[in-house]
CSV table of C-alpha atoms in Angstrom, one decimal:
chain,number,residue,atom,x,y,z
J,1,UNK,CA,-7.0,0.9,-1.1
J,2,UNK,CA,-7.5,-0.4,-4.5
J,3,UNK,CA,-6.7,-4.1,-2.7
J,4,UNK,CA,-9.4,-3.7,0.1
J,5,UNK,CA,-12.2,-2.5,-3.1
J,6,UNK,CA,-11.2,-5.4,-5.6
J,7,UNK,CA,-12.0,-8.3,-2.5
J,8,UNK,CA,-14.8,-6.6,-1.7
J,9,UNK,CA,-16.2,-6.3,-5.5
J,10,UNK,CA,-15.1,-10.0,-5.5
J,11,UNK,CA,-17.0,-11.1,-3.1
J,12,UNK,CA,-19.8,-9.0,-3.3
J,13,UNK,CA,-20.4,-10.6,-7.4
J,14,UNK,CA,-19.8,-13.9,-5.8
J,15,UNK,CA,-22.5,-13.9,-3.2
J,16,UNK,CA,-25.2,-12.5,-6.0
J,17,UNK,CA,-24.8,-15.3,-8.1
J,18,UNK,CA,-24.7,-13.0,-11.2
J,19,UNK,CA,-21.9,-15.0,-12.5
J,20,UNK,CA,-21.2,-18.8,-10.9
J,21,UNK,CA,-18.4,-17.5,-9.2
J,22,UNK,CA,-15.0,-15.4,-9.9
J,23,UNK,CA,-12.5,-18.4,-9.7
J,24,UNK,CA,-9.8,-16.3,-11.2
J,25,UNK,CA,-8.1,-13.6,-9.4
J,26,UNK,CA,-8.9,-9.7,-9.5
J,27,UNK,CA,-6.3,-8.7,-11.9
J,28,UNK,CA,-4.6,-5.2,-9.8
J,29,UNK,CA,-2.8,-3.3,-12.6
J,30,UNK,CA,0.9,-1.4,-11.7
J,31,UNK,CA,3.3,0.4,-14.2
J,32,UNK,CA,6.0,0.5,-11.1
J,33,UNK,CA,8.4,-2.2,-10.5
J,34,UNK,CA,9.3,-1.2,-6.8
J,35,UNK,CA,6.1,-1.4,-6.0
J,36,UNK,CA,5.0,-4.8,-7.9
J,37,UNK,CA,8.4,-6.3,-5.9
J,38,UNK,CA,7.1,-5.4,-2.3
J,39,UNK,CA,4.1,-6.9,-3.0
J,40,UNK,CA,5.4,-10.0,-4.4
J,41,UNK,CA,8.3,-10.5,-2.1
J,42,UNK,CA,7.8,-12.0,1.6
J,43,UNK,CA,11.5,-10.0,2.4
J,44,UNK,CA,11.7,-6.8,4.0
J,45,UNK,CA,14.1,-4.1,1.7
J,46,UNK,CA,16.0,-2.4,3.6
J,47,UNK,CA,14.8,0.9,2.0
J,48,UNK,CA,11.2,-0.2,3.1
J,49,UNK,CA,12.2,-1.5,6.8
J,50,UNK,CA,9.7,1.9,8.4
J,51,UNK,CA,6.6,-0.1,7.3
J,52,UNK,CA,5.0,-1.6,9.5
J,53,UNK,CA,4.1,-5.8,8.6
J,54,UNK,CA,0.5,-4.8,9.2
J,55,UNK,CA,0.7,-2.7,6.1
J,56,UNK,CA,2.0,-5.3,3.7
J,57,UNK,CA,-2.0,-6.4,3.3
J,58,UNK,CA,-1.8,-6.7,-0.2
J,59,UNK,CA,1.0,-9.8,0.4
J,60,UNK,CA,-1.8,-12.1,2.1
J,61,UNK,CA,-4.2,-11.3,-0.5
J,62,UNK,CA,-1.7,-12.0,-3.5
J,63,UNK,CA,-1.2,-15.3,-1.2
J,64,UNK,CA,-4.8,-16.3,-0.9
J,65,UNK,CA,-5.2,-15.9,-4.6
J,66,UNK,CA,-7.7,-13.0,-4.0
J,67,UNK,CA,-5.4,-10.4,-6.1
J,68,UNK,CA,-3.0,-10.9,-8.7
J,69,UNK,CA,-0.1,-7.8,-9.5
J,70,UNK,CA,-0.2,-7.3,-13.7
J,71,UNK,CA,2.4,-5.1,-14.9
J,72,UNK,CA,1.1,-2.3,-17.2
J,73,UNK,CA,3.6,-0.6,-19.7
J,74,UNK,CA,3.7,2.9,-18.4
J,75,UNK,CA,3.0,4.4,-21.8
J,76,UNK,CA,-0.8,1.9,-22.1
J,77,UNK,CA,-1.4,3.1,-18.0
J,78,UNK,CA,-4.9,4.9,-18.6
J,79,UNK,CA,-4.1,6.3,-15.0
J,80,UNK,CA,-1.5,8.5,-16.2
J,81,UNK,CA,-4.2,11.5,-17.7
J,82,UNK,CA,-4.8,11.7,-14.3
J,83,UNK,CA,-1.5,12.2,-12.3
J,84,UNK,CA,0.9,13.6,-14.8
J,85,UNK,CA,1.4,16.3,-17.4
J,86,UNK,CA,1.5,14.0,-21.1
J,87,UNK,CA,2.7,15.6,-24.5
J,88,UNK,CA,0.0,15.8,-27.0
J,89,UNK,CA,0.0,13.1,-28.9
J,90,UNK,CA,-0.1,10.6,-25.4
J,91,UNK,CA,-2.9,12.3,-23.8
J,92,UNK,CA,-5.2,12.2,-27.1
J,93,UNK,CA,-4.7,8.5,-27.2
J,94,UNK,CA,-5.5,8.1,-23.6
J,95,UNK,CA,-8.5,10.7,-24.2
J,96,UNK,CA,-9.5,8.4,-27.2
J,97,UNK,CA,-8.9,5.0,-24.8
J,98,UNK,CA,-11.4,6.1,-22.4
J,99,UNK,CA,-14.1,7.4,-24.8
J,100,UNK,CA,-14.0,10.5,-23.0
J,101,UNK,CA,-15.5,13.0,-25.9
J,102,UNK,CA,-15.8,17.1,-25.9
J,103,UNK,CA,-19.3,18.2,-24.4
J,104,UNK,CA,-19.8,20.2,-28.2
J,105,UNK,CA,-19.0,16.7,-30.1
J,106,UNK,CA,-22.3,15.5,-28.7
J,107,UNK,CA,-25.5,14.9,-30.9
């Protein structure tokens, strides 16, 4: 889904001419290295033969030079607050890396 969106919000800052153009490409960001291969690799795994070809999207976009796959260390994924139980220490840092502040804190 996240594909589909960053073309979209490509295009759509494009074609209002805030900014010249976006020459570079929309940088998708992935702590998973299964998932960074299938996107990268034309080959079908064997583990991954049940998708369908009409599924691997993101391989045409990567191709066009819409979308580019970053890898993210899975300890600096900001992502992670939200899908998975963190010890202490971890979550405050992500709490602290998205400014996201205690409703009493406020002036």
């Amino acid at each position: 889904m996240q594909r589909k969106e960053a073309v979209w919000i490509k295009k759509f800052i494009s074609e209002l001419g805030v900014v010249p153009s976006i020459a570079n490409p929309v940088c998708l960001y992935c702590d998973n290295n299964w998932t960074i291969a299938q996107a990268k690799e034309p080959r079908s795994h064997h583990i991954s033969k049940h998708i369908l070809r009409r599924f691997h999207l993101i391989r045409e976009i990567i191709e066009r030079g819409d979308v580019k796959i970053c890898i993210v260390p899975t300890e600096d994924n900001v992502a992670d607050p939200l899908t998975k139980a963190l010890p202490q220490a971890k979550h405050d840092g992500h709490v602290r890396s998205l400014d996201i502040r205690c409703m009493y804190d406020w002036p």
